[in-house]
Coordinates of C-alpha atoms in Angstrom, one line a residue:
Chain A
M7 CA -28.2 -10.1 1.2
T8 CA -30.0 -12.9 -0.7
L9 CA -27.1 -13.1 -3.2
W10 CA -24.7 -13.4 -0.4
L11 CA -26.8 -16.2 1.1
L12 CA -26.8 -18.0 -2.2
V13 CA -23.0 -17.6 -2.7
R14 CA -22.2 -18.6 0.9
R15 CA -24.3 -21.8 0.7
S16 CA -23.0 -22.7 -2.6
L17 CA -19.4 -22.3 -1.5
W18 CA -20.2 -24.5 1.5
Q19 CA -22.0 -27.1 -0.5
H20 CA -19.0 -27.4 -2.8
R21 CA -16.5 -26.9 0.0
L22 CA -13.9 -29.3 -1.2
S23 CA -13.8 -27.7 -4.6
T24 CA -13.9 -24.3 -3.0
V25 CA -10.9 -25.0 -0.8
V26 CA -8.8 -26.7 -3.5
T27 CA -9.5 -23.9 -6.0
A28 CA -8.9 -21.1 -3.4
A29 CA -5.7 -22.8 -2.5
S30 CA -4.5 -22.8 -6.1
V31 CA -5.4 -19.1 -6.3
A32 CA -3.5 -18.6 -3.1
L33 CA -0.3 -20.3 -4.4
A34 CA -0.5 -18.4 -7.6
G35 CA -1.2 -15.1 -5.9
G36 CA 1.5 -15.7 -3.3
L37 CA 4.0 -16.5 -6.1
W38 CA 3.0 -13.4 -8.0
L39 CA 3.3 -11.1 -4.9
S40 CA 6.6 -12.7 -4.0
V41 CA 8.2 -12.4 -7.4
W42 CA 7.4 -8.7 -7.8
T43 CA 8.2 -7.5 -4.3
I44 CA 11.4 -9.5 -3.9
K45 CA 12.7 -8.6 -7.4
D46 CA 12.0 -4.9 -6.9
Q47 CA 12.9 -4.6 -3.3
A48 CA 16.2 -6.6 -3.8
S49 CA 17.3 -4.4 -6.7
D50 CA 16.3 -1.2 -4.9
T51 CA 18.0 -2.3 -1.7
F52 CA 21.1 -3.4 -3.5
A53 CA 21.4 -0.3 -5.6
G54 CA 20.8 1.9 -2.6
L55 CA 23.5 0.1 -0.6
D56 CA 26.6 2.1 -1.4
S57 CA 27.5 2.1 2.3
G58 CA 28.1 5.8 2.0
F59 CA 30.6 5.7 -0.9
D60 CA 30.5 7.0 -4.5
A61 CA 33.3 4.9 -6.0
V62 CA 35.9 2.2 -5.5
L63 CA 39.4 2.2 -6.8
G64 CA 41.1 -1.1 -7.3
A65 CA 43.2 -3.3 -9.5
R66 CA 42.5 -3.3 -13.2
G67 CA 39.6 -5.5 -13.8
S68 CA 35.8 -5.7 -13.7
S69 CA 34.2 -2.8 -11.8
L70 CA 31.3 -5.1 -10.8
Q71 CA 33.7 -7.5 -9.2
L72 CA 35.4 -4.6 -7.4
V73 CA 32.1 -3.3 -6.1
L74 CA 30.9 -6.8 -5.0
N75 CA 34.2 -7.5 -3.3
S76 CA 34.7 -4.2 -1.5
V77 CA 31.1 -3.0 -0.8
F78 CA 29.1 -6.2 -0.7
H79 CA 31.9 -8.4 0.7
L80 CA 31.1 -11.0 -1.9
E81 CA 33.4 -12.5 -4.6
A82 CA 37.2 -12.4 -4.7
S83 CA 39.2 -9.3 -5.0
P84 CA 40.3 -8.7 -8.6
G85 CA 43.9 -8.0 -7.3
N86 CA 45.8 -5.5 -5.2
L87 CA 46.9 -1.9 -5.6
P88 CA 50.0 -0.4 -4.2
Q89 CA 50.1 1.9 -1.2
E90 CA 51.3 4.8 -3.4
D91 CA 48.0 4.8 -5.4
Y92 CA 46.1 5.0 -2.1
R93 CA 48.2 8.0 -1.0
D94 CA 47.7 9.6 -4.3
I95 CA 44.0 9.4 -4.3
R96 CA 43.7 10.2 -0.6
D97 CA 45.5 13.5 -1.2
D98 CA 43.4 14.3 -4.3
A99 CA 41.4 17.5 -3.7
R100 CA 38.4 16.1 -5.4
V101 CA 38.1 13.2 -2.9
A102 CA 36.3 13.8 0.4
A103 CA 37.2 10.6 2.0
A104 CA 39.3 7.5 1.0
I105 CA 39.1 4.4 3.1
P106 CA 41.6 1.6 2.3
I107 CA 40.6 -2.0 2.8
A108 CA 42.3 -5.3 2.6
V109 CA 40.7 -8.7 2.3
G110 CA 41.9 -12.2 2.1
D111 CA 41.1 -14.0 5.4
N112 CA 38.0 -15.3 7.1
Y113 CA 36.8 -16.8 10.3
R114 CA 34.4 -19.7 9.8
G115 CA 33.3 -18.2 6.5
Y116 CA 32.8 -14.7 7.8
R117 CA 35.2 -12.3 6.1
L118 CA 37.9 -10.4 7.9
V119 CA 38.3 -7.0 6.3
G120 CA 41.3 -4.8 7.3
V121 CA 40.3 -1.2 7.5
T122 CA 41.3 2.1 9.1
T123 CA 39.1 3.4 12.0
N124 CA 38.0 6.4 10.1
L125 CA 35.5 4.1 8.4
F126 CA 33.7 4.1 11.8
T127 CA 34.4 7.7 12.8
D128 CA 34.1 9.6 9.5
I129 CA 31.7 7.7 7.2
E130 CA 27.9 7.8 7.2
Y131 CA 26.9 4.4 5.8
R132 CA 23.4 5.9 5.2
P133 CA 22.7 9.7 5.3
G134 CA 22.8 10.7 9.0
Q135 CA 23.9 7.3 10.2
K136 CA 27.4 6.4 11.3
Y137 CA 28.6 3.0 12.6
R138 CA 28.1 2.6 16.3
T139 CA 29.1 -0.2 18.7
R140 CA 26.5 -2.1 20.5
Y141 CA 29.1 -3.5 22.9
G142 CA 32.7 -2.6 23.5
R143 CA 34.8 -0.1 21.5
W144 CA 36.6 0.4 18.2
F145 CA 39.8 -1.6 17.7
D146 CA 43.2 -0.1 18.3
P147 CA 45.0 -0.1 14.9
R148 CA 48.2 -1.2 16.5
R149 CA 46.8 -4.3 18.2
K150 CA 45.3 -7.6 17.1
E151 CA 41.8 -6.5 17.8
A152 CA 38.5 -7.0 16.0
V153 CA 35.1 -5.2 15.8
V154 CA 32.4 -7.7 14.6
G155 CA 29.3 -6.9 12.5
S156 CA 26.1 -7.7 14.3
F157 CA 25.0 -10.6 12.1
A158 CA 28.4 -12.3 12.3
A159 CA 28.6 -11.7 16.0
R160 CA 25.2 -13.3 16.5
R161 CA 26.1 -16.3 14.4
L162 CA 29.5 -16.8 15.9
K163 CA 28.3 -16.0 19.4
F164 CA 31.1 -13.4 19.7
K165 CA 31.2 -11.0 22.6
P166 CA 33.9 -8.6 23.7
S167 CA 37.1 -10.3 25.0
D168 CA 36.4 -13.5 23.0
T169 CA 39.5 -14.5 21.0
F170 CA 39.8 -16.3 17.6
H171 CA 42.4 -17.4 15.0
P172 CA 41.7 -16.2 11.5
Y173 CA 41.8 -18.6 8.6
H174 CA 43.5 -17.9 5.2
G175 CA 41.4 -17.2 2.1
L176 CA 37.8 -16.2 1.7
V177 CA 36.4 -19.7 2.0
F178 CA 36.6 -21.4 5.3
D179 CA 39.1 -24.3 5.4
E180 CA 40.2 -25.8 8.7
K181 CA 43.7 -26.5 7.4
T182 CA 44.6 -22.9 6.7
R183 CA 44.5 -21.5 10.3
H184 CA 46.8 -18.5 11.0
Q185 CA 48.8 -18.4 14.2
D186 CA 47.7 -14.8 15.1
T187 CA 45.2 -14.5 17.9
Y188 CA 42.6 -11.7 17.7
V189 CA 40.5 -10.3 20.5
V190 CA 37.0 -9.1 19.9
V191 CA 36.8 -5.6 21.4
G192 CA 33.5 -4.5 20.0
V193 CA 30.2 -5.6 18.3
L194 CA 28.5 -3.2 15.8
E195 CA 24.9 -2.1 16.0
P196 CA 22.9 -3.7 13.2
T197 CA 23.1 -1.6 10.0
N198 CA 21.2 -3.9 7.6
T199 CA 24.1 -3.6 5.2
P200 CA 26.7 -6.1 4.2
A201 CA 28.9 -4.7 7.0
D202 CA 26.8 -6.8 9.5
R203 CA 28.5 -9.9 8.1
V204 CA 32.1 -8.7 8.4
I205 CA 34.7 -9.0 11.1
W206 CA 36.6 -5.7 10.9
I207 CA 40.3 -5.7 11.9
P208 CA 43.1 -3.1 11.6
L209 CA 44.4 -2.7 8.0
A210 CA 47.9 -3.5 9.1
G211 CA 46.7 -6.6 10.9
L212 CA 45.4 -8.2 7.7
Q213 CA 48.4 -7.0 5.7
R214 CA 50.9 -8.5 8.1
M215 CA 49.0 -11.7 9.0
D216 CA 51.5 -14.5 9.3
G217 CA 51.9 -16.4 6.1
H218 CA 50.9 -13.5 3.9
D219 CA 53.4 -12.5 1.2
P220 CA 55.9 -10.1 2.8
A221 CA 56.5 -8.3 -0.5
A222 CA 52.8 -7.3 -0.6
V223 CA 52.7 -6.1 3.0
N224 CA 51.7 -2.6 2.1
D225 CA 49.3 -3.6 -0.7
L226 CA 45.6 -2.9 -0.5
S227 CA 42.6 -4.7 -2.0
A228 CA 40.7 -1.5 -2.7
V229 CA 40.1 2.1 -1.7
L230 CA 36.5 3.2 -1.0
L231 CA 35.9 6.7 -2.1
K232 CA 33.6 9.5 -1.2
L233 CA 33.8 12.3 -3.8
R234 CA 33.2 16.0 -3.4
S235 CA 31.1 16.2 -6.6
A236 CA 29.8 14.3 -9.6
Q237 CA 32.2 16.3 -11.7
A238 CA 35.0 14.7 -9.7
G239 CA 33.7 11.3 -10.7
F240 CA 33.9 12.2 -14.4
H241 CA 37.5 13.5 -14.0
L242 CA 38.7 10.4 -12.0
D243 CA 36.9 8.1 -14.4
L244 CA 38.8 9.7 -17.3
R245 CA 42.1 9.5 -15.4
Y246 CA 41.9 5.9 -14.2
N247 CA 39.7 4.1 -16.7
K248 CA 40.2 6.0 -20.0
Q249 CA 43.7 7.3 -19.8
G250 CA 45.3 4.9 -17.3
N251 CA 45.5 1.2 -17.7
R252 CA 46.7 0.0 -14.3
L253 CA 43.7 0.6 -12.1
T254 CA 39.9 0.5 -12.3
L255 CA 37.6 3.2 -10.8
A256 CA 34.2 1.6 -10.2
W257 CA 31.9 4.7 -10.4
P258 CA 29.1 5.3 -9.7
I259 CA 28.4 2.3 -7.4
D260 CA 24.6 2.3 -7.7
R261 CA 24.7 2.2 -11.5
I262 CA 27.1 -0.7 -11.4
V263 CA 24.8 -2.6 -9.1
A264 CA 21.9 -1.7 -11.3
Q265 CA 23.8 -3.2 -14.2
L266 CA 24.2 -6.4 -12.3
F267 CA 20.4 -6.6 -11.9
E268 CA 20.0 -5.8 -15.6
K269 CA 22.1 -8.8 -16.4
F270 CA 19.6 -10.9 -14.6
S271 CA 16.6 -9.1 -15.9
W272 CA 15.8 -12.0 -18.3
F273 CA 15.6 -14.2 -15.2
S274 CA 13.1 -12.0 -13.5
R275 CA 11.2 -11.7 -16.7
V276 CA 11.0 -15.5 -16.9
L277 CA 9.8 -15.5 -13.3
E278 CA 7.2 -12.9 -14.1
L279 CA 6.0 -15.0 -17.0
I280 CA 5.8 -18.1 -14.8
A281 CA 3.8 -16.1 -12.2
Y282 CA 1.4 -14.9 -14.9
L283 CA 0.9 -18.4 -16.3
V284 CA 0.4 -19.8 -12.8
A285 CA -2.2 -17.1 -12.1
L286 CA -3.9 -17.9 -15.4
V287 CA -4.0 -21.6 -14.5
A288 CA -5.4 -20.8 -11.1
V289 CA -8.1 -18.6 -12.6
G290 CA -8.8 -21.4 -15.1
S291 CA -9.3 -23.8 -12.1
V292 CA -11.9 -21.4 -10.7
L293 CA -13.7 -21.6 -14.0
T294 CA -13.5 -25.4 -14.4
G295 CA -14.4 -25.9 -10.7
I296 CA -17.6 -24.0 -11.0
Y297 CA -18.3 -25.1 -14.6
N298 CA -18.1 -28.8 -13.7
S299 CA -20.5 -28.3 -10.9
M300 CA -23.1 -26.6 -13.1
N301 CA -24.8 -29.9 -14.1
G302 CA -25.4 -30.8 -10.5
R303 CA -26.8 -27.3 -9.9
R304 CA -29.3 -27.1 -12.7
R305 CA -32.2 -28.2 -10.5
D306 CA -31.3 -25.7 -7.8
I307 CA -31.1 -23.0 -10.4
A308 CA -34.5 -24.0 -11.7
I309 CA -36.0 -24.0 -8.2
L310 CA -34.6 -20.5 -7.5
R311 CA -36.1 -19.3 -10.8
A312 CA -39.4 -20.9 -9.9
L313 CA -39.3 -18.9 -6.7
G314 CA -39.0 -15.7 -8.7
A315 CA -35.2 -15.3 -9.1
R316 CA -34.4 -13.5 -12.3
R317 CA -31.9 -14.8 -14.8
R318 CA -29.5 -12.0 -14.0
T319 CA -29.7 -12.8 -10.2
I320 CA -28.6 -16.4 -11.0
F321 CA -25.9 -15.0 -13.3
A322 CA -24.7 -12.6 -10.6
A323 CA -24.7 -15.4 -7.9
V324 CA -22.4 -17.6 -10.0
V325 CA -20.0 -14.7 -10.9
L326 CA -20.0 -13.6 -7.3
E327 CA -19.1 -17.1 -6.2
S328 CA -16.1 -17.1 -8.6
V329 CA -15.1 -13.7 -7.2
A330 CA -15.5 -15.0 -3.6
I331 CA -13.2 -18.0 -4.3
A332 CA -10.6 -15.6 -5.9
A333 CA -10.9 -13.2 -2.9
L334 CA -10.5 -16.0 -0.4
G335 CA -7.6 -17.3 -2.4
M336 CA -5.9 -13.8 -2.6
A337 CA -6.4 -13.3 1.2
A338 CA -4.5 -16.6 1.7
A339 CA -2.0 -15.5 -1.0
F340 CA -0.7 -12.9 1.4
L341 CA 0.0 -15.6 4.0
I342 CA 1.9 -17.5 1.3
Y343 CA 3.7 -14.4 0.2
W344 CA 4.7 -13.7 3.8
L345 CA 6.2 -17.2 4.1
V346 CA 8.0 -17.1 0.8
F347 CA 9.3 -13.6 1.4
S348 CA 10.5 -14.4 4.9
A349 CA 12.4 -17.5 3.6
V350 CA 14.0 -15.5 0.8
A351 CA 14.8 -12.6 3.1
A352 CA 16.4 -14.9 5.7
V353 CA 18.7 -16.3 2.9
L354 CA 19.6 -12.9 1.6
R355 CA 20.2 -11.7 5.2
S356 CA 22.6 -14.5 5.9
E357 CA 24.3 -14.6 2.5
V358 CA 24.6 -10.9 1.7
G359 CA 23.6 -9.1 4.9
V360 CA 20.8 -7.2 3.2
A361 CA 17.5 -6.9 5.0
L362 CA 14.3 -7.0 3.1
S363 CA 10.9 -6.3 4.7
A364 CA 7.7 -8.2 3.8
A365 CA 5.6 -5.4 5.1
H366 CA 7.2 -2.9 2.7
W367 CA 4.5 -1.5 0.4
H368 CA 4.6 -2.5 -3.2
P369 CA 1.9 -1.6 -5.8
V370 CA 1.6 -5.3 -6.7
M371 CA -0.1 -5.8 -3.4
L372 CA -3.0 -3.8 -4.8
W373 CA -3.0 -4.8 -8.5
A374 CA -2.4 -8.5 -8.1
P375 CA -5.6 -9.0 -6.0
I376 CA -7.5 -6.7 -8.3
S377 CA -6.3 -8.5 -11.5
V378 CA -7.0 -11.9 -10.1
I379 CA -10.5 -10.8 -9.0
L380 CA -11.1 -9.2 -12.4
M381 CA -9.9 -12.3 -14.2
S382 CA -12.1 -14.5 -11.9
T383 CA -15.1 -12.3 -12.8
L384 CA -14.5 -13.0 -16.4
A385 CA -13.9 -16.7 -15.7
G386 CA -17.0 -16.9 -13.6
S387 CA -19.1 -15.4 -16.4
I388 CA -18.6 -18.5 -18.5
P389 CA -20.4 -20.9 -16.0
A390 CA -22.7 -18.0 -15.2
I391 CA -23.9 -17.9 -18.8
K392 CA -24.6 -21.6 -18.6
A393 CA -26.6 -20.9 -15.4
Y394 CA -28.3 -17.9 -17.0
R395 CA -29.6 -20.2 -19.8
T396 CA -30.9 -23.0 -17.5
N397 CA -34.3 -24.1 -18.7
V398 CA -36.6 -23.9 -15.7
A399 CA -39.4 -26.2 -16.7
E400 CA -37.1 -28.9 -18.0
N401 CA -35.1 -29.0 -14.7
L402 CA -38.1 -28.9 -12.3
A403 CA -38.5 -32.7 -12.8
P404 CA -40.6 -34.7 -12.7
I405 CA -43.3 -33.5 -14.9
S406 CA -46.9 -34.7 -14.6
Chain B
M15 CA -62.8 -10.5 -8.6
P16 CA -61.0 -13.5 -10.2
V17 CA -57.3 -13.9 -9.2
L18 CA -56.8 -15.9 -12.4
E19 CA -58.4 -15.5 -15.7
I20 CA -57.4 -17.6 -18.8
R21 CA -58.6 -17.2 -22.3
Q22 CA -57.8 -19.1 -25.5
L23 CA -54.6 -20.4 -24.0
K24 CA -52.5 -22.6 -26.3
K25 CA -49.2 -24.3 -25.9
A26 CA -47.5 -26.9 -28.1
F27 CA -44.1 -28.6 -27.9
P28 CA -42.0 -30.1 -30.7
A29 CA -42.4 -33.9 -30.8
A30 CA -39.7 -36.5 -31.6
D31 CA -41.1 -36.9 -35.2
R32 CA -40.5 -33.2 -35.9
T33 CA -44.2 -32.4 -35.7
V34 CA -45.6 -29.9 -33.3
R35 CA -47.7 -31.5 -30.5
P36 CA -50.4 -29.4 -28.9
I37 CA -50.4 -29.9 -25.1
I38 CA -52.7 -27.1 -23.9
D39 CA -55.8 -25.7 -25.5
I40 CA -57.9 -24.1 -22.9
P41 CA -60.6 -21.7 -24.1
E42 CA -61.5 -20.4 -20.7
F43 CA -60.6 -20.9 -17.0
A44 CA -61.0 -18.7 -14.0
L45 CA -60.4 -18.8 -10.3
E46 CA -61.9 -16.4 -7.8
S47 CA -59.8 -14.7 -5.1
E48 CA -59.4 -16.7 -1.9
T49 CA -61.1 -19.8 -3.3
E50 CA -59.7 -23.2 -4.3
A51 CA -59.9 -25.5 -7.2
A52 CA -58.8 -29.0 -7.7
L53 CA -58.0 -30.5 -11.2
R54 CA -58.0 -34.2 -11.8
G55 CA -55.8 -35.7 -14.5
A56 CA -53.6 -38.6 -15.3
S57 CA -49.8 -38.2 -15.5
G58 CA -48.7 -36.6 -18.7
C59 CA -52.0 -34.8 -19.5
G60 CA -50.4 -31.4 -19.4
K61 CA -51.2 -30.4 -15.8
T62 CA -47.7 -29.3 -15.0
T63 CA -47.3 -27.4 -18.2
F64 CA -50.6 -25.6 -17.4
L65 CA -49.3 -24.6 -13.9
N66 CA -45.9 -23.6 -15.4
L67 CA -47.8 -21.4 -17.9
I68 CA -49.7 -19.7 -15.1
A69 CA -46.5 -19.2 -13.1
G70 CA -44.9 -17.6 -16.2
L71 CA -42.1 -20.2 -16.3
V72 CA -43.1 -21.2 -19.8
P73 CA -44.4 -18.6 -22.3
A74 CA -47.7 -19.3 -23.9
D75 CA -48.0 -19.7 -27.7
H76 CA -51.3 -18.0 -27.8
G77 CA -54.0 -16.5 -25.5
S78 CA -54.0 -14.6 -22.3
I79 CA -53.3 -15.4 -18.7
R80 CA -54.4 -12.6 -16.3
L81 CA -53.2 -12.6 -12.8
E82 CA -55.2 -10.1 -10.8
G83 CA -55.9 -8.4 -14.1
Q84 CA -52.3 -8.3 -15.3
N85 CA -51.6 -10.1 -18.6
L86 CA -48.6 -12.4 -18.4
A87 CA -48.2 -12.3 -22.2
A88 CA -47.6 -8.6 -22.1
L89 CA -44.7 -9.0 -19.7
S90 CA -41.1 -9.6 -20.4
E91 CA -39.5 -12.7 -18.9
A92 CA -38.0 -10.5 -16.1
G93 CA -41.5 -9.0 -15.6
R94 CA -43.0 -12.5 -15.3
D95 CA -40.2 -13.4 -12.8
R96 CA -41.1 -10.4 -10.7
L97 CA -44.8 -11.2 -10.8
R98 CA -44.2 -14.8 -9.9
A99 CA -41.9 -13.7 -7.0
A100 CA -44.6 -11.4 -5.6
R101 CA -47.9 -13.1 -6.3
I102 CA -47.5 -16.8 -6.8
G103 CA -46.4 -19.6 -4.5
Y104 CA -45.6 -23.0 -6.1
I105 CA -45.7 -26.4 -4.3
F106 CA -44.2 -29.3 -6.2
Q107 CA -44.7 -33.0 -6.0
T108 CA -41.0 -33.5 -5.4
F109 CA -40.9 -30.6 -2.9
N110 CA -37.9 -29.0 -4.7
L111 CA -36.3 -27.8 -1.6
L112 CA -32.8 -26.5 -1.9
Q113 CA -30.7 -29.2 -0.3
G114 CA -27.8 -27.0 0.7
F115 CA -30.0 -24.6 2.6
T116 CA -31.7 -24.9 6.0
C117 CA -35.5 -25.1 6.4
L118 CA -35.5 -21.4 7.5
E119 CA -33.3 -20.4 4.5
N120 CA -35.5 -22.3 2.1
V121 CA -38.6 -20.4 3.4
V122 CA -36.7 -17.1 3.3
L123 CA -35.8 -17.7 -0.3
G124 CA -39.5 -18.1 -1.0
M125 CA -39.9 -14.3 -0.4
S126 CA -36.4 -13.0 -1.2
F127 CA -37.0 -12.3 -4.9
G128 CA -40.2 -10.2 -4.6
R129 CA -39.7 -8.3 -1.4
K130 CA -37.4 -7.7 1.6
P131 CA -36.8 -11.0 3.3
D132 CA -38.7 -11.2 6.6
W133 CA -36.9 -13.8 8.8
N134 CA -39.5 -13.5 11.5
R135 CA -42.3 -14.3 9.1
A136 CA -40.3 -17.4 7.9
R137 CA -39.9 -18.5 11.5
S138 CA -43.6 -18.1 12.3
L139 CA -44.6 -20.0 9.1
L140 CA -42.4 -22.9 10.1
Q141 CA -43.9 -22.8 13.6
R142 CA -47.4 -22.9 12.0
M143 CA -46.2 -26.0 10.1
D144 CA -45.2 -27.5 13.5
L145 CA -41.6 -27.3 12.5
G146 CA -40.5 -24.7 15.0
N147 CA -37.8 -27.0 16.3
R148 CA -36.5 -27.9 12.9
I149 CA -35.7 -24.5 11.4
D150 CA -32.0 -25.1 11.2
Y151 CA -32.3 -28.6 9.8
L152 CA -31.3 -29.4 6.3
P153 CA -34.1 -30.9 4.1
R154 CA -32.4 -34.3 4.0
Q155 CA -32.7 -34.5 7.8
L156 CA -36.5 -34.3 7.6
S157 CA -39.2 -36.9 6.8
T158 CA -41.0 -36.5 3.5
G159 CA -44.1 -35.1 5.2
Q160 CA -41.9 -32.5 7.0
Q161 CA -40.2 -31.6 3.7
Q162 CA -43.5 -30.9 2.0
R163 CA -44.6 -28.8 5.0
V164 CA -41.4 -26.7 4.6
A165 CA -42.2 -26.4 0.8
T166 CA -45.7 -25.2 1.8
A167 CA -44.3 -22.6 4.2
R168 CA -41.9 -21.5 1.4
A169 CA -44.8 -21.2 -1.1
L170 CA -46.7 -18.9 1.3
A171 CA -43.7 -16.9 2.4
S172 CA -44.2 -14.0 -0.1
R173 CA -47.9 -13.6 0.8
P174 CA -48.9 -14.8 -2.7
R175 CA -52.4 -14.2 -4.1
L176 CA -52.3 -17.6 -5.8
V177 CA -50.8 -20.9 -4.7
L178 CA -50.1 -23.6 -7.4
A179 CA -49.8 -27.1 -6.0
D180 CA -48.7 -29.7 -8.5
E181 CA -49.4 -33.2 -7.1
P182 CA -48.4 -31.9 -3.7
T183 CA -49.1 -35.3 -1.9
G184 CA -47.8 -37.5 -4.7
N185 CA -44.7 -38.6 -2.8
L186 CA -46.4 -39.0 0.6
D187 CA -48.1 -41.9 2.4
A188 CA -51.9 -41.7 2.9
A189 CA -51.8 -40.3 6.5
N190 CA -49.1 -37.7 5.7
A191 CA -50.9 -36.8 2.4
R192 CA -54.1 -36.0 4.3
A193 CA -52.4 -34.0 7.0
V194 CA -50.3 -32.0 4.5
L195 CA -53.2 -31.3 2.2
S196 CA -55.3 -30.0 5.1
L197 CA -52.4 -27.8 6.2
I198 CA -52.0 -26.4 2.7
R199 CA -55.7 -25.6 2.5
E200 CA -55.9 -24.1 5.9
C201 CA -52.8 -22.0 5.4
C202 CA -53.9 -20.7 2.0
R203 CA -57.2 -19.6 3.7
E204 CA -55.3 -18.0 6.6
N205 CA -53.1 -16.1 4.2
G206 CA -55.8 -15.1 1.8
A207 CA -54.4 -17.0 -1.1
A208 CA -56.4 -18.8 -3.8
L209 CA -55.3 -22.5 -4.3
L210 CA -55.1 -24.3 -7.6
L211 CA -54.2 -27.9 -7.1
T212 CA -53.7 -30.8 -9.5
S213 CA -53.7 -34.4 -8.6
H214 CA -54.6 -37.8 -10.0
D215 CA -55.2 -39.2 -6.4
P216 CA -58.9 -39.9 -5.8
A217 CA -58.3 -39.6 -2.0
V218 CA -56.9 -36.1 -2.4
L219 CA -59.6 -35.0 -4.8
A220 CA -62.3 -36.4 -2.6
Q221 CA -61.5 -33.7 0.0
F222 CA -62.6 -31.0 -2.4
D223 CA -66.3 -30.2 -3.0
T224 CA -66.1 -30.0 -6.8
P225 CA -62.9 -31.3 -8.4
Q226 CA -62.8 -30.7 -12.1
E227 CA -61.5 -33.0 -14.8
F228 CA -58.5 -31.4 -16.5
S229 CA -59.6 -32.9 -19.8
E230 CA -62.9 -30.9 -19.4
I231 CA -61.1 -27.6 -19.5
N232 CA -58.2 -28.6 -21.8
R233 CA -59.3 -29.5 -25.4
S234 CA -55.9 -30.7 -26.4
P235 CA -56.0 -34.5 -27.0
T236 CA -53.0 -35.4 -24.8
E237 CA -52.9 -38.7 -23.2
G238 CA -50.1 -40.2 -21.0
G239 CA -46.4 -39.8 -21.8
D240 CA -44.8 -36.5 -21.6
P241 CA -44.9 -33.7 -20.9

């Protein structure tokens, strides 16, 4: 009670320093929370985003590129594969489902992906969850119709019966407009997967878009596969990757995505290091803020001692003040974390279609505040030792 | 029974020329409960050191200080702190109010280290000092006379058995000095506290029946300067 009164008044007396120091702790804490949650949630979310598939079969090349292109709808396709390879894998007994896709066009930067309707009717993009339309219906594979992902529909303000002309390539360029006119017949429910950023059209539509190479009219960009067993993955891996040299089987998808994050692990380690250093600097500022004010407080300390306060009470008051600044700072850190996280999540949502949640529990939300408060306890003990040693008689001036 | 008994008390401080300078050498001094004593002495004669020794803020080099029979020399520093918090009130020439705290909080802090703070007692003490309408003011918002009255309330907050007053009117004008001094004496009587006051001001000392010369009880040959 008395300690709290001493701490409260001291914080108020040095309020400018209190606010500045707490703000630096808040920035450091916010950065710390953001780095850990975003890094872990992003890699978990990406690795878990297989959209219901185990593997991707595509042209010979990088399996990462194949996964990014066909599952995440990022990057260019590494090349095409002929229709026969699709039929071959589709009819393989070890394969539960094979969905062919074709890419190569966009509308205002949003990808058009040619696909068969069994993507919508047969595939669970997450266990127990199939694609559903929010408005309209699935496209007719024989017509120039489109089903639009929720995010793309919102951004493009698409609703059923709107029409559009696709543009060639994966990057929007006004000069590359196709003559074909497509009608929006459905908008998907949000899935929080990259599918939300895609405009889905019939496979044949993309293959036969005017201006596309007639020789490649039956070619596919990739085949998304659901396998019957892990054993099947080993066999197909052997067949396509080890024995064959024409195609690449990207399997298993989650390990390939995890490898992508491992490639960038040095970057997240640098971020971690920066976050630690910033936290250290912030705790240092708590120390210097209080330490520098010690000279001005010697008289107050002497007065308190003269009133009967013990040395350890004075010591505790100074340490508690440091802890209070850190605690105030860490409370504000959650606000900063929320702002940073929301900004990053918005970028990821629009660029990749992946939804992250700031409210998602992460252990750092417990150990960052605890560490900062423990470090501040240590930092606070340095000025507290100075306070502890204050000579009462000398500082109760003047002497008669 | 004496509230304060001093025997063979000695204290010396190192001087600038590396010699040790004796400041206090008091063979004997006593103060009965609920009485008052005034000591006269010039600045620098060791009065403050004497009061600091009694308060246990400075350890003695030799001798005994007994507060209601309890020997300070036998106590640890923390023990002396406890004793000071519970039994001694200290009024300073420079008031020594905590500037960041309200009048009420200053008074409450006067009793917070020895017992459970009693906010109502703090309020009633301030009312007794005629500061009932100033309890939430900060010290700098008060006149010097008012500040010394807050300091007096604070010194009495813990129901001390002994109040030490070191030149309590030294920073006040004559009219305020008289008023504050009367208030200190009245309140000590009302609260059953003995009062030991030091001053060099003849007007202050004239109010006491038998002011004593500090040099009569202190054999140390200190004159002027510090401490």
